[in-house]
Tab-separated table of C-alpha atoms and ligand atoms in Angstrom:
chain	number	residue	atom	x	y	z
A	1	UNK	CA	0.000	0.000	0.000
A	2	UNK	CA	1.618	3.287	-1.043
A	3	UNK	CA	1.509	6.510	0.942
A	4	UNK	CA	-0.991	8.986	-0.422
A	5	UNK	CA	-1.810	12.679	-0.242
A	6	UNK	CA	-5.413	13.795	-0.498
A	7	UNK	CA	-6.131	17.147	-2.171
A	8	UNK	CA	-9.499	18.775	-1.417
A	9	UNK	CA	-11.166	21.701	-3.176
A	10	UNK	CA	-14.519	22.406	-1.532
A	11	UNK	CA	-16.808	24.961	-3.202
A	12	UNK	CA	-20.383	26.064	-2.610
A	13	UNK	CA	-22.008	23.242	-4.584
A	14	UNK	CA	-19.245	20.642	-4.942
A	15	UNK	CA	-16.387	18.955	-3.107
A	16	UNK	CA	-13.609	17.990	-5.533
A	17	UNK	CA	-10.854	15.601	-4.485
A	18	UNK	CA	-7.709	14.043	-5.896
A	19	UNK	CA	-5.483	11.310	-4.484
A	20	UNK	CA	-1.751	11.370	-5.247
A	21	UNK	CA	0.580	8.459	-4.510
A	22	UNK	CA	3.996	9.401	-3.120
A	23	UNK	CA	6.611	7.517	-5.138
A	24	UNK	CA	10.400	7.217	-5.014
A	25	UNK	CA	12.186	10.579	-4.518
A	26	UNK	CA	8.816	12.033	-3.524
A	27	UNK	CA	7.496	11.967	-7.088
A	28	UNK	CA	3.728	12.475	-7.024
A	29	UNK	CA	1.435	10.513	-9.262
A	30	UNK	CA	-2.303	11.057	-9.444
A	31	UNK	CA	-4.241	7.882	-8.646
A	32	UNK	CA	-7.759	9.214	-8.623
A	33	UNK	CA	-9.881	12.295	-9.064
A	34	UNK	CA	-13.515	12.824	-8.260
A	35	UNK	CA	-16.177	15.119	-6.967
A	36	UNK	CA	-19.405	15.165	-5.068
A	37	UNK	CA	-21.364	17.764	-7.026
A	38	UNK	CA	-24.897	19.147	-6.839
A	39	UNK	CA	-24.849	19.553	-3.047
A	40	UNK	CA	-28.371	20.434	-1.856
A	41	UNK	CA	-29.852	19.996	-5.368
A	42	UNK	CA	-28.915	16.756	-7.210
A	43	UNK	CA	-26.014	15.258	-5.243
A	44	UNK	CA	-23.823	12.923	-7.265
A	45	UNK	CA	-20.492	11.331	-6.352
A	46	UNK	CA	-18.308	10.523	-9.299
A	47	UNK	CA	-14.659	9.382	-9.381
A	48	UNK	CA	-12.220	8.096	-11.957
A	49	UNK	CA	-8.960	6.183	-11.541
A	50	UNK	CA	-5.630	7.004	-13.193
A	51	UNK	CA	-6.576	5.181	-16.410
A	52	UNK	CA	-9.869	7.069	-16.620
A	53	UNK	CA	-11.954	4.122	-15.366
A	54	UNK	CA	-15.101	4.933	-13.359
A	55	UNK	CA	-14.665	4.038	-9.677
A	56	UNK	CA	-17.997	5.263	-8.369
A	57	UNK	CA	-21.139	6.949	-9.689
A	58	UNK	CA	-23.715	7.372	-6.948
A	59	UNK	CA	-26.671	9.744	-6.470
A	60	UNK	CA	-28.630	10.949	-3.469
A	61	UNK	CA	-31.705	13.088	-2.812
A	62	UNK	CA	-31.141	16.784	-2.031
A	63	UNK	CA	-32.123	16.215	1.630
A	64	UNK	CA	-29.552	13.453	2.118
A	65	UNK	CA	-26.602	15.694	1.143
A	66	UNK	CA	-27.732	19.198	2.129
A	67	UNK	CA	-24.330	20.807	2.806
A	68	UNK	CA	-20.564	20.675	2.334
A	69	UNK	CA	-19.679	18.848	5.593
A	70	UNK	CA	-22.129	16.017	4.771
A	71	UNK	CA	-20.786	15.853	1.211
A	72	UNK	CA	-17.232	15.704	2.480
A	73	UNK	CA	-18.215	12.926	4.924
A	74	UNK	CA	-19.606	10.852	2.018
A	75	UNK	CA	-16.500	11.492	-0.073
A	76	UNK	CA	-14.302	10.366	2.832
A	77	UNK	CA	-16.387	7.191	3.308
A	78	UNK	CA	-15.851	6.369	-0.352
A	79	UNK	CA	-12.096	7.138	-0.134
A	80	UNK	CA	-11.785	4.991	3.013
A	81	UNK	CA	-13.540	2.045	1.395
A	82	UNK	CA	-11.440	2.467	-1.725
A	83	UNK	CA	-8.166	2.762	0.205
A	84	UNK	CA	-8.884	-0.281	2.436
A	85	UNK	CA	-9.394	1.977	5.434
A	86	UNK	CA	-5.965	3.636	5.155
A	87	UNK	CA	-5.759	7.352	5.882
A	88	UNK	CA	-3.684	9.612	3.640
A	89	UNK	CA	-0.383	10.774	5.163
A	90	UNK	CA	-1.536	14.386	4.760
A	91	UNK	CA	-4.355	16.462	3.273
A	92	UNK	CA	-3.881	19.622	1.198
A	93	UNK	CA	-6.766	22.080	0.876
A	94	UNK	CA	-7.411	24.808	-1.615
A	95	UNK	CA	-8.414	27.896	0.357
A	96	UNK	CA	-9.451	30.904	-1.664
A	97	UNK	CA	-8.510	33.597	0.819
A	98	UNK	CA	-5.372	33.934	2.901
A	99	UNK	CA	-6.017	37.631	3.573
A	100	UNK	CA	-3.083	40.040	3.769
A	101	UNK	CA	-0.804	37.875	5.918
A	102	UNK	CA	-0.869	34.258	4.732
A	103	UNK	CA	1.853	34.494	2.100
A	104	UNK	CA	2.597	30.745	1.866
A	105	UNK	CA	0.937	27.354	2.382
A	106	UNK	CA	0.319	26.881	6.091
A	107	UNK	CA	-0.044	23.866	8.370
A	108	UNK	CA	-3.519	23.859	9.892
A	109	UNK	CA	-3.969	24.253	13.644
A	110	UNK	CA	-6.852	25.489	15.783
A	111	UNK	CA	-5.220	28.902	15.792
A	112	UNK	CA	-4.814	28.982	11.996
A	113	UNK	CA	-8.504	28.104	11.558
A	114	UNK	CA	-9.383	30.995	13.871
A	115	UNK	CA	-7.207	33.353	11.796
A	116	UNK	CA	-8.850	32.248	8.534
A	117	UNK	CA	-12.442	32.629	9.709
A	118	UNK	CA	-12.399	36.458	9.669
A	119	UNK	CA	-11.874	36.277	5.877
A	120	UNK	CA	-15.315	34.693	5.423
A	121	UNK	CA	-16.940	38.118	4.787
A	122	UNK	CA	-14.267	38.788	2.121
A	123	UNK	CA	-15.224	35.616	0.202
A	124	UNK	CA	-18.644	34.532	1.518
A	125	UNK	CA	-19.316	32.041	-1.278
A	126	UNK	CA	-15.972	30.239	-1.027
A	127	UNK	CA	-14.192	30.656	2.303
A	128	UNK	CA	-16.757	28.966	4.601
A	129	UNK	CA	-16.945	25.978	2.264
A	130	UNK	CA	-13.149	25.761	1.993
A	131	UNK	CA	-12.879	25.761	5.782
A	132	UNK	CA	-15.690	23.247	6.458
A	133	UNK	CA	-13.722	20.048	5.586
A	134	UNK	CA	-10.634	21.421	7.357
A	135	UNK	CA	-12.633	21.783	10.568
A	136	UNK	CA	-14.250	18.336	10.249
A	137	UNK	CA	-10.837	16.658	9.873
A	138	UNK	CA	-9.227	18.795	12.556
A	139	UNK	CA	-11.880	17.666	15.051
A	140	UNK	CA	-11.881	13.993	14.070
A	141	UNK	CA	-8.173	13.490	13.345
A	142	UNK	CA	-6.253	16.271	15.110
A	143	UNK	CA	-2.896	14.600	14.413
A	144	UNK	CA	-3.409	14.208	10.670
A	145	UNK	CA	-1.362	16.908	8.925
A	146	UNK	CA	-3.486	19.352	6.942
A	147	UNK	CA	-2.069	22.152	4.801
A	148	UNK	CA	-4.039	25.193	3.634
A	149	UNK	CA	-2.893	26.443	0.208
A	150	UNK	CA	-4.170	29.884	-0.721
A	151	UNK	CA	-5.223	31.359	-4.061
A	152	UNK	CA	-4.059	34.763	-2.862
A	153	UNK	CA	-0.535	33.951	-1.575
A	154	UNK	CA	1.264	34.157	-4.923
A	155	UNK	CA	0.137	37.785	-5.288
A	156	UNK	CA	0.972	39.069	-1.818
A	157	UNK	CA	4.153	40.848	-2.850
A	158	UNK	CA	2.462	43.248	-5.282
A	159	UNK	CA	3.704	46.807	-5.053
A	160	UNK	CA	1.369	49.062	-3.040
A	161	UNK	CA	0.076	50.832	-6.173
A	162	UNK	CA	-1.265	47.483	-7.417
A	163	UNK	CA	-2.668	46.526	-4.008
A	164	UNK	CA	-4.743	49.614	-3.148
A	165	UNK	CA	-8.091	50.974	-4.247
A	166	UNK	CA	-8.439	54.759	-4.138
A	167	UNK	CA	-10.675	54.632	-1.074
A	168	UNK	CA	-10.058	55.809	2.495
A	169	UNK	CA	-7.229	53.955	4.180
A	170	UNK	CA	-9.336	52.446	7.004
A	171	UNK	CA	-10.983	50.179	4.433
A	172	UNK	CA	-7.610	49.005	3.111
A	173	UNK	CA	-6.524	48.270	6.681
A	174	UNK	CA	-9.617	46.149	7.290
A	175	UNK	CA	-8.906	44.143	4.157
A	176	UNK	CA	-10.507	45.886	1.177
A	177	UNK	CA	-7.583	45.404	-1.214
A	178	UNK	CA	-6.731	44.056	-4.641
A	179	UNK	CA	-5.717	40.507	-3.685
A	180	UNK	CA	-5.697	38.619	-6.966
A	181	UNK	CA	-6.661	34.924	-7.264
A	182	UNK	CA	-5.787	31.732	-9.239
A	183	UNK	CA	-2.422	31.940	-7.434
A	184	UNK	CA	-1.890	28.164	-7.285
A	185	UNK	CA	-2.302	27.926	-11.051
A	186	UNK	CA	0.132	30.816	-11.612
A	187	UNK	CA	2.655	29.311	-9.231
A	188	UNK	CA	2.481	26.011	-11.096
A	189	UNK	CA	3.013	27.762	-14.455
A	190	UNK	CA	5.907	29.813	-13.020
A	191	UNK	CA	7.524	26.487	-12.055
A	192	UNK	CA	7.060	25.129	-15.599
A	193	UNK	CA	8.580	28.123	-17.405
A	194	UNK	CA	12.278	27.136	-17.087
A	195	UNK	CA	11.607	23.767	-18.769
A	196	UNK	CA	9.052	24.814	-21.376
A	197	UNK	CA	9.863	28.472	-22.096
A	198	UNK	CA	13.433	29.216	-20.917
A	199	UNK	CA	13.768	32.294	-23.150
A	200	UNK	CA	11.037	34.161	-21.284
A	201	UNK	CA	11.487	32.683	-17.799
A	202	UNK	CA	13.250	35.665	-16.247
A	203	UNK	CA	11.412	38.207	-18.394
A	204	UNK	CA	8.083	40.065	-18.324
A	205	UNK	CA	5.324	37.522	-18.845
A	206	UNK	CA	1.532	37.582	-18.746
A	207	UNK	CA	-0.136	34.300	-17.823
A	208	UNK	CA	-3.798	34.098	-18.838
A	209	UNK	CA	-5.729	31.543	-16.775
A	210	UNK	CA	-8.855	31.193	-18.914
A	211	UNK	CA	-11.244	28.656	-17.375
A	212	UNK	CA	-14.786	29.045	-16.085
A	213	UNK	CA	-13.165	31.691	-13.884
A	214	UNK	CA	-10.627	33.806	-15.768
A	215	UNK	CA	-7.845	36.153	-14.806
A	216	UNK	CA	-4.402	37.266	-15.932
A	217	UNK	CA	-1.225	37.656	-13.918
A	218	UNK	CA	1.730	39.913	-14.735
A	219	UNK	CA	4.960	38.143	-13.749
A	220	UNK	CA	8.437	39.593	-13.751
A	221	UNK	CA	11.131	36.976	-13.198
A	222	UNK	CA	8.316	34.534	-12.260
A	223	UNK	CA	6.992	36.733	-9.451
A	224	UNK	CA	3.515	38.232	-9.584
A	225	UNK	CA	3.482	42.032	-9.713
A	226	UNK	CA	-0.170	42.601	-10.641
A	227	UNK	CA	-3.343	40.729	-11.579
A	228	UNK	CA	-6.655	41.518	-13.252
A	229	UNK	CA	-8.601	40.203	-10.247
A	230	UNK	CA	-9.004	42.345	-7.175
A	231	UNK	CA	-10.941	42.211	-3.922
A	232	UNK	CA	-13.025	39.293	-5.170
A	233	UNK	CA	-12.938	36.904	-8.099
A	234	UNK	CA	-15.466	39.129	-9.927
A	235	UNK	CA	-13.044	41.701	-11.305
A	236	UNK	CA	-11.019	41.846	-14.515
A	237	UNK	CA	-11.824	39.594	-17.473
A	238	UNK	CA	-15.364	38.541	-18.367
A	239	UNK	CA	-15.895	34.882	-17.371
A	240	UNK	CA	-18.404	32.105	-17.975
A	241	UNK	CA	-21.039	33.697	-15.732
A	242	UNK	CA	-19.262	36.722	-14.130
A	243	UNK	CA	-19.017	40.117	-15.810
A	244	UNK	CA	-15.422	41.031	-14.980
A	245	UNK	CA	-14.562	44.727	-14.661
A	246	UNK	CA	-17.749	46.676	-13.944
A	247	UNK	CA	-18.345	50.292	-12.959
A	248	UNK	CA	-19.403	50.261	-9.273
A	249	UNK	CA	-22.223	52.575	-10.414
A	250	UNK	CA	-23.914	49.598	-12.075
A	251	UNK	CA	-24.329	47.990	-8.647
A	252	UNK	CA	-25.856	51.205	-7.282
A	253	UNK	CA	-28.204	51.278	-10.286
A	254	UNK	CA	-29.311	47.679	-9.644
A	255	UNK	CA	-30.073	48.559	-6.022
A	256	UNK	CA	-31.797	51.895	-6.627
A	257	UNK	CA	-33.614	51.334	-9.904
A	258	UNK	CA	-34.206	47.581	-9.826
A	259	UNK	CA	-34.706	47.232	-6.084
A	260	UNK	CA	-32.316	44.262	-5.969
A	261	UNK	CA	-31.096	43.052	-2.570
A	262	UNK	CA	-27.443	42.312	-1.793
A	263	UNK	CA	-28.084	38.572	-2.162
A	264	UNK	CA	-29.854	39.036	-5.497
A	265	UNK	CA	-27.010	41.185	-6.819
A	266	UNK	CA	-24.479	38.609	-5.645
A	267	UNK	CA	-26.283	35.795	-7.431
A	268	UNK	CA	-26.691	37.956	-10.537
A	269	UNK	CA	-23.004	38.892	-10.704
A	270	UNK	CA	-21.720	35.362	-10.033
A	271	UNK	CA	-24.243	33.355	-12.047
A	272	UNK	CA	-26.026	35.364	-14.756
A	273	UNK	CA	-23.436	37.615	-16.392
A	274	UNK	CA	-20.263	37.068	-18.420
A	275	UNK	CA	-20.398	34.984	-21.595
A	276	UNK	CA	-23.732	33.520	-20.493
A	277	UNK	CA	-25.352	36.920	-19.957
A	278	UNK	CA	-23.855	38.494	-23.077
A	279	UNK	CA	-24.667	35.660	-25.460
A	280	UNK	CA	-27.946	34.556	-23.915
A	281	UNK	CA	-26.860	31.101	-25.123
A	282	UNK	CA	-24.200	29.503	-22.931
A	283	UNK	CA	-21.331	30.114	-20.536
A	284	UNK	CA	-19.287	27.427	-22.309
A	285	UNK	CA	-16.847	28.578	-24.989
A	286	UNK	CA	-17.311	25.271	-26.844
A	287	UNK	CA	-21.031	26.044	-27.358
A	288	UNK	CA	-20.282	29.617	-28.409
A	289	UNK	CA	-17.629	28.573	-30.930
A	290	UNK	CA	-20.075	26.051	-32.414
A	291	UNK	CA	-22.947	28.545	-32.634
A	292	UNK	CA	-23.711	30.685	-35.687
A	293	UNK	CA	-25.812	33.140	-33.616
A	294	UNK	CA	-24.516	36.747	-33.812
A	295	UNK	CA	-24.811	37.055	-29.986
A	296	UNK	CA	-22.474	34.079	-29.515
A	297	UNK	CA	-19.958	35.655	-31.910
A	298	UNK	CA	-20.220	38.982	-30.106
A	299	UNK	CA	-19.680	37.393	-26.660
A	300	UNK	CA	-16.443	35.787	-27.879
A	301	UNK	CA	-15.346	38.999	-29.587
A	302	UNK	CA	-15.915	40.828	-26.305
A	303	UNK	CA	-13.931	38.168	-24.372
A	304	UNK	CA	-10.979	38.535	-26.756
A	305	UNK	CA	-11.198	42.345	-26.718
A	306	UNK	CA	-11.042	42.433	-22.915
A	307	UNK	CA	-8.093	40.006	-22.802
A	308	UNK	CA	-6.254	42.253	-25.264
A	309	UNK	CA	-7.040	45.541	-23.532
A	310	UNK	CA	-6.154	44.211	-20.076
A	311	UNK	CA	-2.933	42.833	-21.551
A	312	UNK	CA	-2.112	46.448	-22.398
A	313	UNK	CA	-2.729	47.380	-18.762
A	314	UNK	CA	-0.511	44.605	-17.391
A	315	UNK	CA	2.206	45.261	-20.001
A	316	UNK	CA	2.256	48.861	-18.784
A	317	UNK	CA	2.620	47.604	-15.191
A	318	UNK	CA	5.673	45.557	-16.266
A	319	UNK	CA	7.172	48.254	-18.540
A	320	UNK	CA	6.868	45.982	-21.576
A	321	UNK	CA	6.253	42.336	-22.378
A	322	UNK	CA	8.449	39.401	-23.435
A	323	UNK	CA	6.030	36.507	-23.231
A	324	UNK	CA	2.409	35.401	-22.931
A	325	UNK	CA	1.117	32.040	-21.656
A	326	UNK	CA	-2.362	30.569	-22.162
A	327	UNK	CA	-3.630	28.056	-19.609
A	328	UNK	CA	-6.801	26.407	-18.135
A	329	UNK	CA	-9.825	25.005	-20.036
A	330	UNK	CA	-10.210	27.750	-22.648
A	331	UNK	CA	-6.537	28.719	-22.828
A	332	UNK	CA	-5.429	25.118	-23.328
A	333	UNK	CA	-8.142	24.051	-25.769
A	334	UNK	CA	-9.663	26.948	-27.703
A	335	UNK	CA	-7.255	27.570	-30.621
A	336	UNK	CA	-9.552	30.169	-32.326
A	337	UNK	CA	-9.625	32.258	-29.131
A	338	UNK	CA	-5.827	32.110	-28.799
A	339	UNK	CA	-5.422	33.129	-32.451
A	340	UNK	CA	-7.812	36.072	-32.097
A	341	UNK	CA	-6.024	37.289	-28.955
A	342	UNK	CA	-2.575	37.075	-30.541
A	343	UNK	CA	-3.759	38.910	-33.649
A	344	UNK	CA	-4.805	41.777	-31.392
A	345	UNK	CA	-1.419	41.633	-29.625
A	346	UNK	CA	0.628	41.945	-32.831
A	347	UNK	CA	1.503	45.533	-31.863
A	348	UNK	CA	3.304	44.161	-28.778
A	349	UNK	CA	5.505	41.914	-30.939
A	350	UNK	CA	3.520	38.645	-30.998
A	351	UNK	CA	3.687	36.977	-34.410
A	352	UNK	CA	1.187	34.097	-34.413
A	353	UNK	CA	2.267	30.756	-35.862
A	354	UNK	CA	-1.190	29.733	-37.075
A	355	UNK	CA	-0.207	26.151	-37.873
A	356	UNK	CA	1.438	25.526	-34.517
A	357	UNK	CA	-1.580	27.041	-32.767
A	358	UNK	CA	-4.089	24.905	-34.673
A	359	UNK	CA	-1.956	21.794	-34.058
A	360	UNK	CA	-1.935	22.370	-30.293
A	361	UNK	CA	1.826	23.006	-30.086
A	362	UNK	CA	3.449	24.335	-26.963
A	363	UNK	CA	4.968	27.422	-28.645
A	364	UNK	CA	2.509	29.240	-30.878
A	365	UNK	CA	4.485	32.249	-32.106
A	366	UNK	CA	6.944	32.097	-35.015
A	367	UNK	CA	10.692	31.578	-34.495
A	368	UNK	CA	11.470	35.221	-35.230
A	369	UNK	CA	8.590	36.661	-33.244
A	370	UNK	CA	9.964	39.439	-30.967
A	371	UNK	CA	7.693	38.237	-28.131
A	372	UNK	CA	6.931	34.548	-27.518
A	373	UNK	CA	3.648	32.858	-26.676
A	374	UNK	CA	3.181	29.417	-25.121
A	375	UNK	CA	0.327	27.101	-24.156
A	376	UNK	CA	1.053	25.362	-20.841
A	377	UNK	CA	-1.499	23.081	-19.128
A	378	UNK	CA	-2.045	24.029	-15.496
A	379	UNK	CA	-2.239	21.622	-12.554
A	380	UNK	CA	-3.432	23.251	-9.351
A	381	UNK	CA	-4.059	19.880	-7.676
A	382	UNK	CA	-0.442	18.801	-8.140
A	383	UNK	CA	0.738	22.176	-6.811
A	384	UNK	CA	-1.321	21.649	-3.637
A	385	UNK	CA	-0.061	18.062	-3.279
A	386	UNK	CA	3.549	19.260	-3.607
A	387	UNK	CA	3.080	21.996	-1.011
A	388	UNK	CA	1.479	19.464	1.317
A	389	UNK	CA	4.289	16.944	0.907
A	390	UNK	CA	6.915	19.694	1.390
A	391	UNK	CA	5.217	20.789	4.612
A	392	UNK	CA	5.173	17.186	5.801
A	393	UNK	CA	8.851	16.656	4.973
A	394	UNK	CA	9.861	19.978	6.536
A	395	UNK	CA	8.063	18.935	9.713
A	396	UNK	CA	9.778	15.605	9.950
A	397	UNK	CA	13.355	16.939	9.468
A	398	UNK	CA	13.945	17.603	13.188
A	399	UNK	CA	12.640	14.102	13.982
A	400	UNK	CA	15.119	12.537	11.587
A	401	UNK	CA	17.960	14.599	13.070
A	402	UNK	CA	16.912	13.529	16.542
A	403	UNK	CA	16.984	9.912	15.440
A	404	UNK	CA	20.418	10.309	13.848
A	405	UNK	CA	21.739	12.014	16.968
B	501	ADP	P1	-12.692	25.324	-13.941
B	501	ADP	O1	-11.560	24.424	-13.485
B	501	ADP	O2	-12.570	26.741	-13.487
B	501	ADP	O3	-14.054	24.755	-13.785
B	501	ADP	P2	-11.643	24.842	-16.576
B	501	ADP	O4	-10.261	25.367	-16.506
B	501	ADP	O5	-11.850	23.369	-16.606
B	501	ADP	O6	-12.551	25.531	-15.483
B	501	ADP	O7	-12.336	25.478	-17.868
B	501	ADP	C1	-13.667	25.197	-18.178
B	501	ADP	C2	-14.044	25.935	-19.447
B	501	ADP	O8	-13.106	25.672	-20.484
B	501	ADP	C3	-15.376	25.480	-20.023
B	501	ADP	O9	-16.440	26.203	-19.464
B	501	ADP	C4	-15.226	25.763	-21.496
B	501	ADP	O10	-15.695	27.094	-21.746
B	501	ADP	C5	-13.747	25.747	-21.742
B	501	ADP	N1	-13.319	24.596	-22.571
B	501	ADP	C6	-13.052	23.336	-22.161
B	501	ADP	N2	-12.710	22.573	-23.210
B	501	ADP	C7	-12.773	23.364	-24.310
B	501	ADP	C8	-12.556	23.167	-25.710
B	501	ADP	N3	-12.170	21.976	-26.197
B	501	ADP	N4	-12.718	24.223	-26.534
B	501	ADP	C9	-13.102	25.409	-26.049
B	501	ADP	N5	-13.323	25.672	-24.759
B	501	ADP	C10	-13.168	24.657	-23.900
């Protein structure tokens, strides 16, 4: 039986999990991935093994799995049964908000949980759900190592001008700042650059994480200096169902003229806008690319336009640009979107290699292109597993030394 690390990503309607086996020299290999989705509506547990085989496909009524802790309990029962009762050697959790001070993955303790709870109002849809499984495990298995890995940490060294809003300072002090998200994805890509794109590794690079959530990160020498996301994951690029950058006056309008409550506005901004709202057809880029409807075309045109204009903003923050990386579901798979973006970025020195792009190559600009563009698949789960294993190994170093002594 090999040692395993469990990676957990608990959201408002799903608990996603991955199991990594720890091999020789601490190489990590994914053994399984799954999720319990539809919590409180149509709960369904689904998991696949490393060869893609289905390991479980089970459904419940909404009342049986009403919340995240119950869903997590069911997922753990399945994992236990599947792992012959063995516990993982450690659990890594994706936690959306580390606030201003959590600048690195952190080993969970009662005190750490207490320090993370005040960030719930900063991310009410995500933070409580991220913390729920952490608390369950901490109560049931206090000696099992848990590591919280934050989406915000990678961005915590932004210069002050990128971190502030032009609002009175008390609000900044209480946490109203431009945090930036998708940090685990950006950190993973930063780690891949030396192998895949050595010529831009120490340069000025924009990484575009284009999935159902979308943002871009400006990296200089692989460190984040700015991001398109701010206080919440609503800002910046348009997304599947979120609008991206929006004049705060629109929110006032919705309250005053439409009589919408805070909860209604929240649901509207997270669920009904973006590509879905603009096209009136779908939030999925695959559907929009396949559609001949003018609204679908316009939604994609708008998406590309915003990527290009915000690239200008981030290039200005870096004082120029040497490279661009596409990642996540859309970035990795949607060649027509990548082509349209690069055509708009020609003025910054990106010369699209149309054939390489259509063929799904890793480098998609021509040899002589002054700036280089790459497609690099992201792997946030592996990043969390690595952080978790590192924390475990770092903890056990003194023990080993004691033994040797
Ligand atoms: P998340 O992890 O945030 O749920 P992903 O990174 O998996 O999101 O991205 C999901 C999105 O990627 C889908 O909503 C879809 O728009 C897009 N996508 C996935 N595959 C393709 C494809 N082959 N072509 C175009 N878009 C795709």
